[in-house]
PDB file of C-alpha atoms in Angstrom:
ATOM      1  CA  UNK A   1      72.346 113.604  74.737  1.00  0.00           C
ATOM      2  CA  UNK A   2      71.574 109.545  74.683  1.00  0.00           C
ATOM      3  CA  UNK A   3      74.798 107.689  76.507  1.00  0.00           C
ATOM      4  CA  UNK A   4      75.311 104.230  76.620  1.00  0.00           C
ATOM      5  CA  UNK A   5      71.748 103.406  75.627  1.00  0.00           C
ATOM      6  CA  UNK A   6      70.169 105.754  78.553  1.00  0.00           C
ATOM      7  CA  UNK A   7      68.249 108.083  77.076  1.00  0.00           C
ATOM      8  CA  UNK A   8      67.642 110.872  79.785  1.00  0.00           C
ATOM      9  CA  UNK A   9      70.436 110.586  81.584  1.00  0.00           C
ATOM     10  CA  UNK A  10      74.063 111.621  81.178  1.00  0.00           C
ATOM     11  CA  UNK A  11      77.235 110.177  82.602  1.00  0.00           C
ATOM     12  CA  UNK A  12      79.932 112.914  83.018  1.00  0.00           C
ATOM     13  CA  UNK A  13      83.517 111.507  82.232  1.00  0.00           C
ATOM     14  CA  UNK A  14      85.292 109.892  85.151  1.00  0.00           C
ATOM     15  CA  UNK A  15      87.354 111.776  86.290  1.00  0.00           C
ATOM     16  CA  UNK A  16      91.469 110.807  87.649  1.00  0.00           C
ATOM     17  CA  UNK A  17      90.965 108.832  91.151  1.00  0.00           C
ATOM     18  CA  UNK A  18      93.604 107.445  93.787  1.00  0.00           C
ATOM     19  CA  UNK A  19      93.300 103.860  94.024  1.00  0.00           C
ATOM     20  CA  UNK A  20      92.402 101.996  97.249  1.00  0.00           C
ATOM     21  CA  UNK A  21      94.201  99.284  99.055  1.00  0.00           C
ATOM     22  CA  UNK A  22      93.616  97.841 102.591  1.00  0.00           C
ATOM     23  CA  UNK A  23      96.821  96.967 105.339  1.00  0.00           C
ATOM     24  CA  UNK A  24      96.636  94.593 107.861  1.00  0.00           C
ATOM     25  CA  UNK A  25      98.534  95.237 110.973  1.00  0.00           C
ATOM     26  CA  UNK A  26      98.630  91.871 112.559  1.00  0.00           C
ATOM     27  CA  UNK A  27     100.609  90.722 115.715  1.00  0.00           C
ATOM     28  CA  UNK A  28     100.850  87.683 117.496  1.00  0.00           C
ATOM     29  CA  UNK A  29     101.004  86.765 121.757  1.00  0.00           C
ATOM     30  CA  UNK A  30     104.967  87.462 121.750  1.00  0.00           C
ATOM     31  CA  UNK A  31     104.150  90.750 120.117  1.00  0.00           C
ATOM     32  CA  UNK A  32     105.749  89.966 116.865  1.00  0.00           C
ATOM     33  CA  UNK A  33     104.764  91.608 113.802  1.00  0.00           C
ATOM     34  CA  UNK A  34     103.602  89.781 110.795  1.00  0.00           C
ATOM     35  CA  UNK A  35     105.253  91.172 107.528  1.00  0.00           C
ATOM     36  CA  UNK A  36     105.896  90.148 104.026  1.00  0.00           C
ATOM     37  CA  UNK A  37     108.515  90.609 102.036  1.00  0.00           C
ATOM     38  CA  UNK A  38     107.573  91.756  98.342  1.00  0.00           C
ATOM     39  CA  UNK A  39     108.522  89.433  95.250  1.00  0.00           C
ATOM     40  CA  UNK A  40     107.377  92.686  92.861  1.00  0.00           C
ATOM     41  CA  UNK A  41     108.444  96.179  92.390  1.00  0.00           C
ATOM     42  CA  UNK A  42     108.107  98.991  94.069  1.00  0.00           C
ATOM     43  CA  UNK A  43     109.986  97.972  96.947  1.00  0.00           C
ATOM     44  CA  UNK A  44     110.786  94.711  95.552  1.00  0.00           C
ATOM     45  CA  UNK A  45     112.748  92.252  98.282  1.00  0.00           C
ATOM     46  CA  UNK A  46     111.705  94.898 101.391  1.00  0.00           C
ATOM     47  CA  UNK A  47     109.991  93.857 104.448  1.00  0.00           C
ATOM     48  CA  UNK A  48     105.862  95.295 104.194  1.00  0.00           C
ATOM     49  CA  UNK A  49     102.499  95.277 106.213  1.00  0.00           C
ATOM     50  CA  UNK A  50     100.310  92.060 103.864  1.00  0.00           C
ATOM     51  CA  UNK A  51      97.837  93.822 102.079  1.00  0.00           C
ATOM     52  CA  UNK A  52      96.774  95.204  98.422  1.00  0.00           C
ATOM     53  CA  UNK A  53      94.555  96.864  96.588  1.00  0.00           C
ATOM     54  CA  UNK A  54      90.504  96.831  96.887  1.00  0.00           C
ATOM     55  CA  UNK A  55      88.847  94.604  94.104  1.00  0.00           C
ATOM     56  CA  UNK A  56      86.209  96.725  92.851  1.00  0.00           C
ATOM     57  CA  UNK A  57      82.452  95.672  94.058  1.00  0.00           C
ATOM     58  CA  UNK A  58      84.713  94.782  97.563  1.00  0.00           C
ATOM     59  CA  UNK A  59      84.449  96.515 100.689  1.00  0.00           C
ATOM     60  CA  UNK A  60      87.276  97.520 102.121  1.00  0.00           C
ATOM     61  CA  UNK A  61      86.978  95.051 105.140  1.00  0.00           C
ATOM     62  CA  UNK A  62      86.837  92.388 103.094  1.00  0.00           C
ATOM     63  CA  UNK A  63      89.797  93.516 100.987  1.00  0.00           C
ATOM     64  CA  UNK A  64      92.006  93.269 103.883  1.00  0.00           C
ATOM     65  CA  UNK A  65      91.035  89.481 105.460  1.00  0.00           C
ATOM     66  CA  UNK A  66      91.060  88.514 101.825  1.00  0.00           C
ATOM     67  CA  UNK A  67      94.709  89.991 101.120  1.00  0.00           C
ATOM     68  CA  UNK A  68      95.685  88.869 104.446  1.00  0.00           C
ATOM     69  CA  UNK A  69      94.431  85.106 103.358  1.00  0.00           C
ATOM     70  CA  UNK A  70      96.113  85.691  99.885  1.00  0.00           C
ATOM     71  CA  UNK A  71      99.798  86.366 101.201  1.00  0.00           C
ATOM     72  CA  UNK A  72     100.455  85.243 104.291  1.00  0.00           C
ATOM     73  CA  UNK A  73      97.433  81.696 104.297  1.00  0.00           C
ATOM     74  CA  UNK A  74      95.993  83.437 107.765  1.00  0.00           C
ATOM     75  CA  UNK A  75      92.748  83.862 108.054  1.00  0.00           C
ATOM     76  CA  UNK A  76      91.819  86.671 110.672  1.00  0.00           C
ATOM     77  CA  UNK A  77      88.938  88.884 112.063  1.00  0.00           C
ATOM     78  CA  UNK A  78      89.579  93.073 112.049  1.00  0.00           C
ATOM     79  CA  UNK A  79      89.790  94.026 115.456  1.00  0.00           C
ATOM     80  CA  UNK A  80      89.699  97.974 114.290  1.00  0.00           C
ATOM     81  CA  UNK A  81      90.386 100.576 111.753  1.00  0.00           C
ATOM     82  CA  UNK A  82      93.947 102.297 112.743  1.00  0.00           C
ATOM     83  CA  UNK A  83      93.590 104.751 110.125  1.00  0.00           C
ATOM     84  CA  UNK A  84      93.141 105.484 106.369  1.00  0.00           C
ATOM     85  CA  UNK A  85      96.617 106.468 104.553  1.00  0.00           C
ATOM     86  CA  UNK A  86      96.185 109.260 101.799  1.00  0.00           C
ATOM     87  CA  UNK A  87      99.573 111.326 100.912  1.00  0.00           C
ATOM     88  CA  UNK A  88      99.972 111.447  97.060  1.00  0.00           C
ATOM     89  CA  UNK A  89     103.247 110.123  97.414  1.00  0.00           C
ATOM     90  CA  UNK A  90     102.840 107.229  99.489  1.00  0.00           C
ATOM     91  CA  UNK A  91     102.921 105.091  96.554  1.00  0.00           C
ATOM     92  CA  UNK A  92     105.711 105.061  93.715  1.00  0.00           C
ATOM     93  CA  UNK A  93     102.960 103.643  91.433  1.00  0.00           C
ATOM     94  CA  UNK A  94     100.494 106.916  91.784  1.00  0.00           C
ATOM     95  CA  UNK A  95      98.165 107.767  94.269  1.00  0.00           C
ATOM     96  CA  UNK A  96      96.963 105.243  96.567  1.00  0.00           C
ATOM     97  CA  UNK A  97      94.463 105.877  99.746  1.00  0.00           C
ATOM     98  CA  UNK A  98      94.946 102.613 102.218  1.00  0.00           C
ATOM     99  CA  UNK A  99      92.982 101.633 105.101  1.00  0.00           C
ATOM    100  CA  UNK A 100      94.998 100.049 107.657  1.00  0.00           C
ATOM    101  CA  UNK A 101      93.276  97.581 110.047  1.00  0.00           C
ATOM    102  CA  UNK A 102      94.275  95.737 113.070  1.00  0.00           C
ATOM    103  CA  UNK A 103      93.551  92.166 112.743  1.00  0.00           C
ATOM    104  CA  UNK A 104      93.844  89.333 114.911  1.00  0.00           C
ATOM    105  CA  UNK A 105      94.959  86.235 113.654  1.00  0.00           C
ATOM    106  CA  UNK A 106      93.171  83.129 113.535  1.00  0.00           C
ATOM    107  CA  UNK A 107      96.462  81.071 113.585  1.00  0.00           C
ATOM    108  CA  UNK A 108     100.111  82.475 113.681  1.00  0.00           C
ATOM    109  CA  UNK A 109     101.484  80.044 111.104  1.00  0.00           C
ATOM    110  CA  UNK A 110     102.554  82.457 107.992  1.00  0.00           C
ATOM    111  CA  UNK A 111     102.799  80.682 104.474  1.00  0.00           C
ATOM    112  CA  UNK A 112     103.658  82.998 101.834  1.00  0.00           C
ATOM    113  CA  UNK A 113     101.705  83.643  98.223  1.00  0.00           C
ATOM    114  CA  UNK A 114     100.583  85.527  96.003  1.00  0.00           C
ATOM    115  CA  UNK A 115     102.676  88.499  95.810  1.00  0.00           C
ATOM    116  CA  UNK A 116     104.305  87.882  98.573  1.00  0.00           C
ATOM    117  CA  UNK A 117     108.048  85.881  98.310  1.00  0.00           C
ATOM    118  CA  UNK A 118     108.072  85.370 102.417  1.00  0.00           C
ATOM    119  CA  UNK A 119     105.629  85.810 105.235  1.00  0.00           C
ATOM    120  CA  UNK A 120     106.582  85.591 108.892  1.00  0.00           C
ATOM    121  CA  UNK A 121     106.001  86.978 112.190  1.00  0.00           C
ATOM    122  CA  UNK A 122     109.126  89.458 113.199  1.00  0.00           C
ATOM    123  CA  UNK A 123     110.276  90.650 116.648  1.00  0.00           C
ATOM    124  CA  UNK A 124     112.775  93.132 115.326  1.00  0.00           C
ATOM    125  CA  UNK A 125     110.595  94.654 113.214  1.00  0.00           C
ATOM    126  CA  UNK A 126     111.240  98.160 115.073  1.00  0.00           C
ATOM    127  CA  UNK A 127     114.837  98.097 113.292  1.00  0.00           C
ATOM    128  CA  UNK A 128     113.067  97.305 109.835  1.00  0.00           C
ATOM    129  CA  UNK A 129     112.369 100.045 107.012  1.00  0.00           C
ATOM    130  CA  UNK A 130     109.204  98.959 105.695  1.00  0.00           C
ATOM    131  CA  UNK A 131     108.159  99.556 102.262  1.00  0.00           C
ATOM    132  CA  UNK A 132     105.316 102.155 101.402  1.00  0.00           C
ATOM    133  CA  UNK A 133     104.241 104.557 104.644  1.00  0.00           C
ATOM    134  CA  UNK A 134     103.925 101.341 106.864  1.00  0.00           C
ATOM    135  CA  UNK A 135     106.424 102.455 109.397  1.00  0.00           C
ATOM    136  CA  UNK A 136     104.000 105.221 109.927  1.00  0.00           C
ATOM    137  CA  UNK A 137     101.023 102.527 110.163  1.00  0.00           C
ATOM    138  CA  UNK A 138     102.745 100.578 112.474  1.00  0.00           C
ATOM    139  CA  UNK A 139     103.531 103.493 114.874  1.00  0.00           C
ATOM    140  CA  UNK A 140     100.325 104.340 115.046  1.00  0.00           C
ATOM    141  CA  UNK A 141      98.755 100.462 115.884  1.00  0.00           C
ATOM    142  CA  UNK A 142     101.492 100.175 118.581  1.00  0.00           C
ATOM    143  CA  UNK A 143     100.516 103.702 119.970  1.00  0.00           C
ATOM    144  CA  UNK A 144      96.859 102.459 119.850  1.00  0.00           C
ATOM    145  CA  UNK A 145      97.098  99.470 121.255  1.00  0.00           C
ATOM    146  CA  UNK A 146      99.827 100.595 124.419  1.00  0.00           C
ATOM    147  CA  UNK A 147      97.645 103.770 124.816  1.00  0.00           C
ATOM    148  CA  UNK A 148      98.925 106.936 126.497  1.00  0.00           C
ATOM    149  CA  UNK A 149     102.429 106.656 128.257  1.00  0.00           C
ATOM    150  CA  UNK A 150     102.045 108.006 131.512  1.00  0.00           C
ATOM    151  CA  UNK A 151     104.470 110.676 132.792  1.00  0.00           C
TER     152      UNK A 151
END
């Protein structure tokens, strides 16, 4: 069966795939958190980790520094991967599989855009409920970068 011009080869239907985003866990020297808060549904108006989803042709690195740049005008470098996010329900929108990075920042002056309606660094943010699964992300940067807790 000829397909899109190719003649011996056959392209089965794509199939239903989670999208991908890329979070940026990002603190600076006082140990503040950098967070946005969202101008757009879902969680419109809530403190969350900057980040989005992957363009396609974009690694997931880049997806991060350039969401990063987009919403908060830092430029960083990724320090590590703190993990890759992939319950169904993370996500009001659908399915969504996020890889969560910690990144340090090249300068610690937030300016908000994009998607973003504010962008600063916050030392509370332990008492915030952030949007998405980011609580969860953020637990598990802070338990990464304190290590074990000795007894």
């Amino acid at each position: 069966m000829a397909l899109l011009g190719f003649n011996s080869v056959s392209i089965p239907p794509m199939h239903k795939q989670p999208s991908l985003a890329a979070d940026c866990v990002v603190f600076d020297p006082a140990g503040r958190l950098l967070l946005i808060r969202r101008k757009n549904p879902p969680f419109r108006g809530q403190y969350a980790l900057p980040g989005g989803f992957v363009d396609y042709g974009e690694r997931m690195e880049e997806a991060a520094l350039r969401e990063l740049r987009e919403e908060t005008g830092i430029e960083g470098r990724i320090v590590r991967l703190i993990g890759v996010y992939s319950r169904p329900d993370r996500d009001p929108r659908g399915h969504c599989v996020s890889a969560a990075y910690l990144i340090e920042a090249g300068s610690h002056k937030a300016v908000a855009g994009d998607d973003a309606a504010e962008a600063e660094f916050v030392s509370n943010f332990r008492a915030e409920k952030l949007a998405f699964d980011h609580d969860e992300i953020v637990a598990d940067a802070l338990a990464q970068r304190d290590g074990p807790k000795s007894a």
